[in-house]
Coordinates of C-alpha atoms in Angstrom, one line a residue:
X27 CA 10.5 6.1 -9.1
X28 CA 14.1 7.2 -8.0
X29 CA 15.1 9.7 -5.2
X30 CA 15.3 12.6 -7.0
X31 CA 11.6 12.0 -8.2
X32 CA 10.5 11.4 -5.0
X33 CA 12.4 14.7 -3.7
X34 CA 10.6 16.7 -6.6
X35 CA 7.5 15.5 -5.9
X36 CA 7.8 16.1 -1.8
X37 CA 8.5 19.5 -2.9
X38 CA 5.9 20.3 -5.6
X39 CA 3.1 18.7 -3.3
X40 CA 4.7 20.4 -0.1
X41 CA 4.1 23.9 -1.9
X42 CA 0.6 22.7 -3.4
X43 CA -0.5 22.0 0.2
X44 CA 0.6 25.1 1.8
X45 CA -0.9 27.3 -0.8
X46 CA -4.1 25.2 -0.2
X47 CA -4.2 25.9 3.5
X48 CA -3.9 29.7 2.6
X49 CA -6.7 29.9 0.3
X50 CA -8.7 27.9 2.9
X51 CA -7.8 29.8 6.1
X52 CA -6.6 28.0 9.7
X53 CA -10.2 27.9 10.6
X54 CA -11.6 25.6 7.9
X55 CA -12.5 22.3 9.0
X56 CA -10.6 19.6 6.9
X57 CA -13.3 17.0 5.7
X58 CA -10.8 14.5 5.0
X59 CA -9.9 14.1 8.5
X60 CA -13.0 14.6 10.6
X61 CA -12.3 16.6 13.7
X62 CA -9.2 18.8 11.9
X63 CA -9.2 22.2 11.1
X64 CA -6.3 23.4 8.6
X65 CA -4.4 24.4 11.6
X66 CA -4.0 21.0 12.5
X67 CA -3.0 19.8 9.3
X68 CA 0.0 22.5 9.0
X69 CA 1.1 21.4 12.6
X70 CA 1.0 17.8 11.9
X71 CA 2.8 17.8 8.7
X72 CA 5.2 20.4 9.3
X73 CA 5.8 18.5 12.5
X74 CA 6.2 15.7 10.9
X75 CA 8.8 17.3 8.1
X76 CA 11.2 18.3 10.9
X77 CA 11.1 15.3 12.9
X78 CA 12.2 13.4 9.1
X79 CA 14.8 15.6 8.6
X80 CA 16.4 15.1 12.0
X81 CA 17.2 11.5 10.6
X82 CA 18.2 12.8 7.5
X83 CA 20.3 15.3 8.7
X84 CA 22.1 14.2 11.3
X85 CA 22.3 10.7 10.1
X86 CA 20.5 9.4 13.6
X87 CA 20.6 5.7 13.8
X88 CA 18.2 5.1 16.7
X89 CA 14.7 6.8 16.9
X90 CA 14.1 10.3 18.1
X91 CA 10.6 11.4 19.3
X92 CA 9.2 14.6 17.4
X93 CA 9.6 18.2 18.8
X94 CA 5.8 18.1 19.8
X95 CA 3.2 20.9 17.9
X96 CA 4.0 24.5 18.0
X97 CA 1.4 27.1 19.8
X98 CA 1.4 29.5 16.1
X99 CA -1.3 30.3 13.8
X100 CA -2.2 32.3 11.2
X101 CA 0.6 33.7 9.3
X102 CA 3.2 32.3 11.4
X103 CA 2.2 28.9 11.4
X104 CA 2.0 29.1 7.8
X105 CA 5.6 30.7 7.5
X106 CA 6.3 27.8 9.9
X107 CA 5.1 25.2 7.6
X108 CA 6.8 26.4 4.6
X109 CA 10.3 26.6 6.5
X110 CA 9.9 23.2 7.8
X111 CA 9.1 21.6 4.1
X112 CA 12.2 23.7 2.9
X113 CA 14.6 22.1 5.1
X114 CA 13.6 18.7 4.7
X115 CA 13.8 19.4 0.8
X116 CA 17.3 20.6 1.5
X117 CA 18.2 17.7 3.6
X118 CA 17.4 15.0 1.1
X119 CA 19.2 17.2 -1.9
X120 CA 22.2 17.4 0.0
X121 CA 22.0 13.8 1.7
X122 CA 24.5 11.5 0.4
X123 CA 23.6 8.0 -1.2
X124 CA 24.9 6.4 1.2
X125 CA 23.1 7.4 3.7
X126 CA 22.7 5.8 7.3
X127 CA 20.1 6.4 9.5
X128 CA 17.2 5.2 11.1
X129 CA 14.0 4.0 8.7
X130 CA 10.7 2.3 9.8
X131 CA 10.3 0.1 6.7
X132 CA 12.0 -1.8 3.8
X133 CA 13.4 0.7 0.9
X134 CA 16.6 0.2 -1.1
X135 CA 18.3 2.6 1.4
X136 CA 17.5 5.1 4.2
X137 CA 17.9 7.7 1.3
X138 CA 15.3 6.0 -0.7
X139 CA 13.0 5.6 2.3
X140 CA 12.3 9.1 3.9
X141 CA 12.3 10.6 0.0
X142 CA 9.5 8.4 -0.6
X143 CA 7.9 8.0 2.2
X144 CA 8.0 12.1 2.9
X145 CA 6.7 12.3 -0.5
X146 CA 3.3 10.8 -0.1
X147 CA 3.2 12.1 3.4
X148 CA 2.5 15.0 1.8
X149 CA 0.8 14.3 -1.3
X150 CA -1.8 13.2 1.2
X151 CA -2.1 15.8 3.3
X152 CA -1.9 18.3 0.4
X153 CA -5.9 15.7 -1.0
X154 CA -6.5 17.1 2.6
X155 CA -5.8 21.0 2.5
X156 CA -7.2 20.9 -1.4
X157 CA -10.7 19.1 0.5
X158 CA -11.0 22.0 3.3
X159 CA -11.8 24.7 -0.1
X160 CA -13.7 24.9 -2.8
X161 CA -11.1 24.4 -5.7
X162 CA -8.5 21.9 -6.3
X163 CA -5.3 22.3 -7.4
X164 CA -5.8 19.1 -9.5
X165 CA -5.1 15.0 -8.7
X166 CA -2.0 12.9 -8.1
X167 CA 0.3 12.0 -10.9
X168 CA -0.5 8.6 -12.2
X169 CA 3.0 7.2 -12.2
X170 CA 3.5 8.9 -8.6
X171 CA 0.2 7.6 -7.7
X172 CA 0.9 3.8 -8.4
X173 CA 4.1 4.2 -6.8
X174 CA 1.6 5.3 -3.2
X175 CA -0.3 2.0 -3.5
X176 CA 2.7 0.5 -3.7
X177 CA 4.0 1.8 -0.9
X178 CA 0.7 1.2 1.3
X179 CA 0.1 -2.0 0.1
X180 CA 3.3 -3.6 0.0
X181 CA 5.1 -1.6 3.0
X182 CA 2.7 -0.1 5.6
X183 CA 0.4 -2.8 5.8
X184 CA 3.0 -6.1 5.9
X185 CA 4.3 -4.7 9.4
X186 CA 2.8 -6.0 11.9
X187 CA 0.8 -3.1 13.3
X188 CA -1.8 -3.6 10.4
X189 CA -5.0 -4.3 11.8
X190 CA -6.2 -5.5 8.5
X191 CA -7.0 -9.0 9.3
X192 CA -9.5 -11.9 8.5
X193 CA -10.4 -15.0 10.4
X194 CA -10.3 -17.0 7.0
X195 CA -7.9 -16.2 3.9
X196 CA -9.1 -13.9 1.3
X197 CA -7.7 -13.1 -1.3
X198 CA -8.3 -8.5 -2.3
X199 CA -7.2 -7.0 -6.0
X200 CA -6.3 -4.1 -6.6
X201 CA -6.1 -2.9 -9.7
X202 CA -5.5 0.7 -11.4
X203 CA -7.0 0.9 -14.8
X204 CA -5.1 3.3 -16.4
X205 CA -1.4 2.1 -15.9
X206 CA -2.2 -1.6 -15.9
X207 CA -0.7 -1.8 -12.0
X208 CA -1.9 -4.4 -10.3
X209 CA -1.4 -5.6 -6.8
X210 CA -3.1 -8.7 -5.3
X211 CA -3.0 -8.6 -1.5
X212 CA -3.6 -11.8 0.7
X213 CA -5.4 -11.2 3.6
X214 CA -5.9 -13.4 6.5
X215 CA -5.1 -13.5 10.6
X216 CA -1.4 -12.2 10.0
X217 CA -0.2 -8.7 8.5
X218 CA -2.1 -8.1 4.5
X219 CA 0.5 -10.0 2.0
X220 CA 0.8 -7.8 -1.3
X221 CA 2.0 -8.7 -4.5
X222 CA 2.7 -7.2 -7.9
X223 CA 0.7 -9.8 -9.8
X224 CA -2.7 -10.8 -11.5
X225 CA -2.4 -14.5 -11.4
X226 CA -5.5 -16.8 -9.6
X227 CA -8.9 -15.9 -8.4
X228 CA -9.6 -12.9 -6.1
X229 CA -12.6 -12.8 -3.4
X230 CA -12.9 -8.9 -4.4
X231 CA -11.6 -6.9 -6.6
X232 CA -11.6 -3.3 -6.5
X233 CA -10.0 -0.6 -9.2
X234 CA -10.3 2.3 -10.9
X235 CA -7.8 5.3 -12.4
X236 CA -4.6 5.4 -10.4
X237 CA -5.3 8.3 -8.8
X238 CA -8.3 7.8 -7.1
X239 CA -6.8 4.1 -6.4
X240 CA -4.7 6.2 -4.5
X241 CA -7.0 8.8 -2.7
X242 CA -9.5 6.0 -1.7
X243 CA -7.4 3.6 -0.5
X244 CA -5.8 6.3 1.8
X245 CA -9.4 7.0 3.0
X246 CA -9.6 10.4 1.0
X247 CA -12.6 9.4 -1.5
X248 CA -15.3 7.3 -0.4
X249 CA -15.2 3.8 -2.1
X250 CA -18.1 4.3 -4.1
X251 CA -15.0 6.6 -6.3
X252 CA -13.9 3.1 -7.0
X253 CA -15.8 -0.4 -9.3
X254 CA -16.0 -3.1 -6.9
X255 CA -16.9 -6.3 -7.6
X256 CA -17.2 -9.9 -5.7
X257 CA -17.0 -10.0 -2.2
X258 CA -17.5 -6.4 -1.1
X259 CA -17.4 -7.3 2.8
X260 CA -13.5 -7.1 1.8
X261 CA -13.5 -3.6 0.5
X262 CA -15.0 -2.2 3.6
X263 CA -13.0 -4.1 6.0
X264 CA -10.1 -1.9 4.1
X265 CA -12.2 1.2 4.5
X266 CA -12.9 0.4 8.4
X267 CA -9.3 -1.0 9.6
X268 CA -7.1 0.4 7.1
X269 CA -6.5 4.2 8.6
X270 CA -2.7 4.9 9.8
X271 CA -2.5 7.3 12.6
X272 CA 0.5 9.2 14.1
X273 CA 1.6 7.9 16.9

Protein backbone atom coordinates (compact mmCIF):
# COMPACT_ATOMS: atom_id res chain seq x y z
CA UNK A 1 0.00 0.00 0.00
CA UNK A 2 1.15 3.73 -0.74
CA UNK A 3 0.76 6.89 1.41
CA UNK A 4 -2.28 8.10 0.07
CA UNK A 5 -3.94 4.60 0.87
CA UNK A 6 -2.69 4.59 4.12
CA UNK A 7 -3.94 8.33 4.69
CA UNK A 8 -7.55 7.15 3.37
CA UNK A 9 -7.70 4.43 5.35
CA UNK A 10 -6.46 6.41 8.84
CA UNK A 11 -9.33 8.52 7.96
CA UNK A 12 -12.11 6.11 7.03
CA UNK A 13 -11.27 4.01 10.20
CA UNK A 14 -10.68 7.20 12.36
CA UNK A 15 -14.48 8.18 11.53
CA UNK A 16 -15.63 4.35 11.85
CA UNK A 17 -14.19 4.50 15.40
CA UNK A 18 -15.57 7.66 16.62
CA UNK A 19 -19.06 6.85 15.41
CA UNK A 20 -18.59 3.53 17.29
CA UNK A 21 -17.74 5.13 20.58
CA UNK A 22 -20.99 7.30 20.17
CA UNK A 23 -23.32 4.47 19.65
CA UNK A 24 -21.61 2.83 22.59
CA UNK A 25 -21.52 5.68 25.11
CA UNK A 26 -18.10 6.80 27.39
CA UNK A 27 -19.30 4.47 29.96
CA UNK A 28 -19.15 1.15 28.08
CA UNK A 29 -16.44 -1.11 29.07
CA UNK A 30 -14.23 -2.00 25.90
CA UNK A 31 -13.83 -5.92 25.95
CA UNK A 32 -10.95 -5.83 23.78
CA UNK A 33 -8.88 -4.12 26.25
CA UNK A 34 -9.83 -5.36 29.70
CA UNK A 35 -10.01 -2.62 32.27
CA UNK A 36 -11.03 0.34 29.44
CA UNK A 37 -14.08 2.07 29.16
CA UNK A 38 -14.73 3.95 25.71
CA UNK A 39 -13.53 7.03 27.42
CA UNK A 40 -10.23 5.63 27.58
CA UNK A 41 -10.02 4.52 24.14
CA UNK A 42 -11.00 8.18 22.72
CA UNK A 43 -8.25 9.65 25.11
CA UNK A 44 -5.58 7.25 24.14
CA UNK A 45 -6.09 7.44 20.49
CA UNK A 46 -6.80 10.93 20.13
CA UNK A 47 -3.78 11.40 22.33
CA UNK A 48 -1.93 9.51 20.40
CA UNK A 49 -3.20 11.36 16.93
CA UNK A 50 -1.80 14.66 18.17
CA UNK A 51 1.33 13.52 19.53
CA UNK A 52 1.91 11.89 15.55
CA UNK A 53 1.11 14.91 14.03
CA UNK A 54 3.55 17.00 16.06
CA UNK A 55 6.23 15.01 14.03
CA UNK A 56 4.44 15.43 11.06
CA UNK A 57 3.86 18.86 11.28
CA UNK A 58 6.55 20.46 12.52
CA UNK A 59 9.04 18.15 10.94
CA UNK A 60 10.53 17.27 14.65
CA UNK A 61 13.66 15.26 14.33
CA UNK A 62 14.17 14.19 17.98
CA UNK A 63 11.30 12.67 20.10
CA UNK A 64 8.68 14.64 21.87
CA UNK A 65 6.68 13.18 24.83
CA UNK A 66 2.73 13.35 24.33
CA UNK A 67 0.61 16.22 25.72
CA UNK A 68 -0.67 13.67 28.45
CA UNK A 69 -4.87 12.76 28.57
CA UNK A 70 -7.32 15.45 28.59
CA UNK A 71 -9.90 15.72 31.85
CA UNK A 72 -13.24 15.78 28.94
CA UNK A 73 -15.95 13.45 28.50
CA UNK A 74 -19.07 13.07 26.90
CA UNK A 75 -19.57 15.23 24.09
CA UNK A 76 -16.52 17.15 24.37
CA UNK A 77 -14.16 14.38 24.48
CA UNK A 78 -15.89 13.11 21.55
CA UNK A 79 -15.58 16.57 19.64
CA UNK A 80 -12.06 16.19 20.98
CA UNK A 81 -11.37 13.05 19.32
CA UNK A 82 -12.77 13.97 16.03
CA UNK A 83 -10.60 17.30 15.94
CA UNK A 84 -7.53 15.46 16.77
CA UNK A 85 -8.09 12.62 13.84
CA UNK A 86 -8.79 15.70 11.57
CA UNK A 87 -5.56 17.30 11.99
CA UNK A 88 -3.44 14.41 11.70
CA UNK A 89 -5.38 13.67 8.38
CA UNK A 90 -4.59 17.16 7.34
CA UNK A 91 -1.01 16.92 8.34
CA UNK A 92 -0.11 13.87 6.28
CA UNK A 93 -2.17 15.41 3.05
CA UNK A 94 -0.32 18.34 3.20
CA UNK A 95 3.19 16.75 4.23
CA UNK A 96 5.67 16.84 1.66
CA UNK A 97 7.40 13.57 0.33
CA UNK A 98 10.28 14.44 1.49
CA UNK A 99 9.53 14.59 4.66
CA UNK A 100 12.10 14.63 7.75
CA UNK A 101 11.24 13.79 11.07
CA UNK A 102 11.50 11.58 13.74
CA UNK A 103 10.06 7.64 13.13
CA UNK A 104 10.40 4.66 15.50
CA UNK A 105 10.83 1.92 12.83
CA UNK A 106 12.00 1.09 9.22
CA UNK A 107 9.56 2.56 6.35
CA UNK A 108 10.57 3.87 2.93
CA UNK A 109 10.42 7.42 4.48
CA UNK A 110 9.11 9.31 7.67
CA UNK A 111 6.01 10.06 5.31
CA UNK A 112 5.55 6.48 4.70
CA UNK A 113 5.92 5.61 8.39
CA UNK A 114 3.39 7.65 10.51
CA UNK A 115 0.69 7.16 7.38
CA UNK A 116 0.95 3.63 8.02
CA UNK A 117 1.66 3.15 11.18
CA UNK A 118 -1.32 5.89 12.15
CA UNK A 119 -3.41 3.82 9.99
CA UNK A 120 -3.60 0.64 11.88
CA UNK A 121 -3.27 2.57 15.07
CA UNK A 122 -6.56 3.13 14.42
CA UNK A 123 -7.97 0.38 12.59
CA UNK A 124 -7.29 -1.26 15.86
CA UNK A 125 -8.79 0.77 18.13
CA UNK A 126 -11.77 1.29 15.84
CA UNK A 127 -11.98 -3.56 16.37
CA UNK A 128 -12.00 -1.92 19.91
CA UNK A 129 -14.87 0.73 19.97
CA UNK A 130 -16.97 -1.66 17.37
CA UNK A 131 -16.31 -4.64 20.48
CA UNK A 132 -17.75 -2.17 23.36
CA UNK A 133 -21.58 -2.34 21.21
CA UNK A 134 -23.59 -4.63 19.90
CA UNK A 135 -23.16 -4.01 16.01
CA UNK A 136 -20.20 -3.76 13.85
CA UNK A 137 -19.54 -1.57 11.41
CA UNK A 138 -17.96 -4.54 9.47
CA UNK A 139 -14.07 -6.09 9.24
CA UNK A 140 -10.72 -4.83 7.93
CA UNK A 141 -10.02 -4.63 4.33
CA UNK A 142 -8.18 -7.75 3.18
CA UNK A 143 -5.41 -5.92 1.27
CA UNK A 144 -5.22 -3.33 4.31
CA UNK A 145 -5.32 -6.13 6.53
CA UNK A 146 -2.22 -8.10 5.09
CA UNK A 147 -0.48 -4.92 4.93
CA UNK A 148 -1.07 -4.92 9.45
CA UNK A 149 0.53 -8.31 9.72
CA UNK A 150 3.04 -7.08 7.83
CA UNK A 151 3.68 -4.35 9.73
CA UNK A 152 3.55 -6.36 13.21
CA UNK A 153 5.35 -9.07 12.12
CA UNK A 154 8.07 -7.65 10.18
CA UNK A 155 8.42 -4.10 12.07
CA UNK A 156 7.13 -4.05 15.71
CA UNK A 157 8.28 -7.30 16.68
CA UNK A 158 12.18 -7.30 15.03
CA UNK A 159 13.06 -4.27 17.58
CA UNK A 160 14.33 -5.32 20.27
CA UNK A 161 11.60 -4.52 22.86
CA UNK A 162 9.75 -7.74 21.58
CA UNK A 163 9.40 -10.02 24.35
CA UNK A 164 8.58 -12.76 21.96
CA UNK A 165 11.37 -15.13 22.67
CA UNK A 166 12.21 -18.91 22.91
CA UNK A 167 15.08 -20.73 24.62
CA UNK A 168 15.41 -22.94 21.40
CA UNK A 169 14.66 -21.78 17.63
CA UNK A 170 11.27 -22.31 16.32
CA UNK A 171 10.22 -21.74 13.46
CA UNK A 172 5.85 -19.88 13.48
CA UNK A 173 3.73 -19.49 9.96
CA UNK A 174 1.58 -17.37 9.30
CA UNK A 175 -0.48 -17.67 6.72
CA UNK A 176 -3.75 -15.64 5.42
CA UNK A 177 -5.90 -17.85 3.33
CA UNK A 178 -7.60 -15.62 1.26
CA UNK A 179 -4.80 -13.42 -0.32
CA UNK A 180 -2.10 -16.13 -0.34
CA UNK A 181 0.22 -13.78 2.15
CA UNK A 182 2.41 -15.60 3.95
CA UNK A 183 4.94 -14.71 6.54
CA UNK A 184 7.28 -17.22 8.24
CA UNK A 185 8.65 -15.80 11.45
CA UNK A 186 11.83 -17.28 13.31
CA UNK A 187 11.63 -17.14 16.73
CA UNK A 188 14.28 -17.77 19.18
CA UNK A 189 16.32 -15.88 22.23
CA UNK A 190 16.75 -12.60 20.05
CA UNK A 191 13.85 -10.20 18.52
CA UNK A 192 10.93 -12.68 16.16
CA UNK A 193 12.73 -12.74 12.49
CA UNK A 194 9.78 -12.42 9.85
CA UNK A 195 9.91 -13.16 6.38
CA UNK A 196 7.62 -13.00 3.32
CA UNK A 197 8.13 -16.61 2.38
CA UNK A 198 6.72 -20.33 2.57
CA UNK A 199 9.92 -22.17 2.00
CA UNK A 200 10.99 -25.18 4.78
CA UNK A 201 9.18 -26.71 7.63
CA UNK A 202 7.35 -24.74 10.35
CA UNK A 203 6.95 -25.89 14.26
CA UNK A 204 3.34 -24.17 13.95
CA UNK A 205 1.43 -22.83 11.64
CA UNK A 206 -1.42 -20.69 12.22
CA UNK A 207 -3.88 -18.93 9.40
CA UNK A 208 -6.97 -18.09 8.46
CA UNK A 209 -8.87 -15.05 6.29
CA UNK A 210 -6.79 -11.91 6.44
CA UNK A 211 -8.81 -10.16 8.46
CA UNK A 212 -9.03 -12.09 11.42
CA UNK A 213 -5.16 -12.83 10.80
CA UNK A 214 -5.18 -9.39 11.60
CA UNK A 215 -7.61 -9.00 14.66
CA UNK A 216 -6.14 -12.10 16.43
CA UNK A 217 -2.80 -11.54 16.04
CA UNK A 218 -3.36 -8.03 17.54
CA UNK A 219 -5.07 -9.77 20.44
CA UNK A 220 -8.66 -8.61 19.30
CA UNK A 221 -10.18 -12.33 18.50
CA UNK A 222 -9.24 -15.19 20.57
CA UNK A 223 -7.03 -17.76 18.63
CA UNK A 224 -9.51 -20.25 18.48
CA UNK A 225 -10.86 -17.42 15.35
CA UNK A 226 -7.83 -18.93 13.74
CA UNK A 227 -6.77 -23.13 12.33
CA UNK A 228 -3.77 -24.02 14.11
CA UNK A 229 -1.75 -26.75 13.58
CA UNK A 230 1.70 -28.37 14.92
CA UNK A 231 3.16 -27.12 17.80
CA UNK A 232 0.51 -24.98 19.42
CA UNK A 233 2.79 -24.06 22.63
CA UNK A 234 3.94 -21.39 19.76
CA UNK A 235 0.67 -19.87 19.12
CA UNK A 236 0.06 -19.08 22.67
CA UNK A 237 3.42 -17.82 23.49
CA UNK A 238 2.19 -15.10 20.71
CA UNK A 239 -1.14 -14.71 22.46
CA UNK A 240 0.78 -14.29 26.06
CA UNK A 241 4.01 -12.04 25.06
CA UNK A 242 2.89 -10.44 22.02
CA UNK A 243 0.66 -7.35 23.43
CA UNK A 244 2.29 -3.65 22.63
CA UNK A 245 1.52 -1.20 25.15
CA UNK A 246 1.86 2.66 25.19
CA UNK A 247 4.52 3.63 26.87
Amino acid sequence: MDVAEHIKALDTEGRLLASAAEAAGPDAPVPTCPGWTVRDLLRHTGVVHRWATRFVAEGATGFLPDAGQPELDGAELLEWFREGHELLVAALRAAPPDLECWSFMPAPSPLAFWARRQAHETAVHRLDAESARATHAGGVEAAFADDGVDELLRAFHARPKSRVRTAEPRILRVRATDTAAVWTVHLSAAPPRAERTDEGPADCEVSGPAEVLYATLWNRLPLSALTVTGDESLARLWRETSAITWA
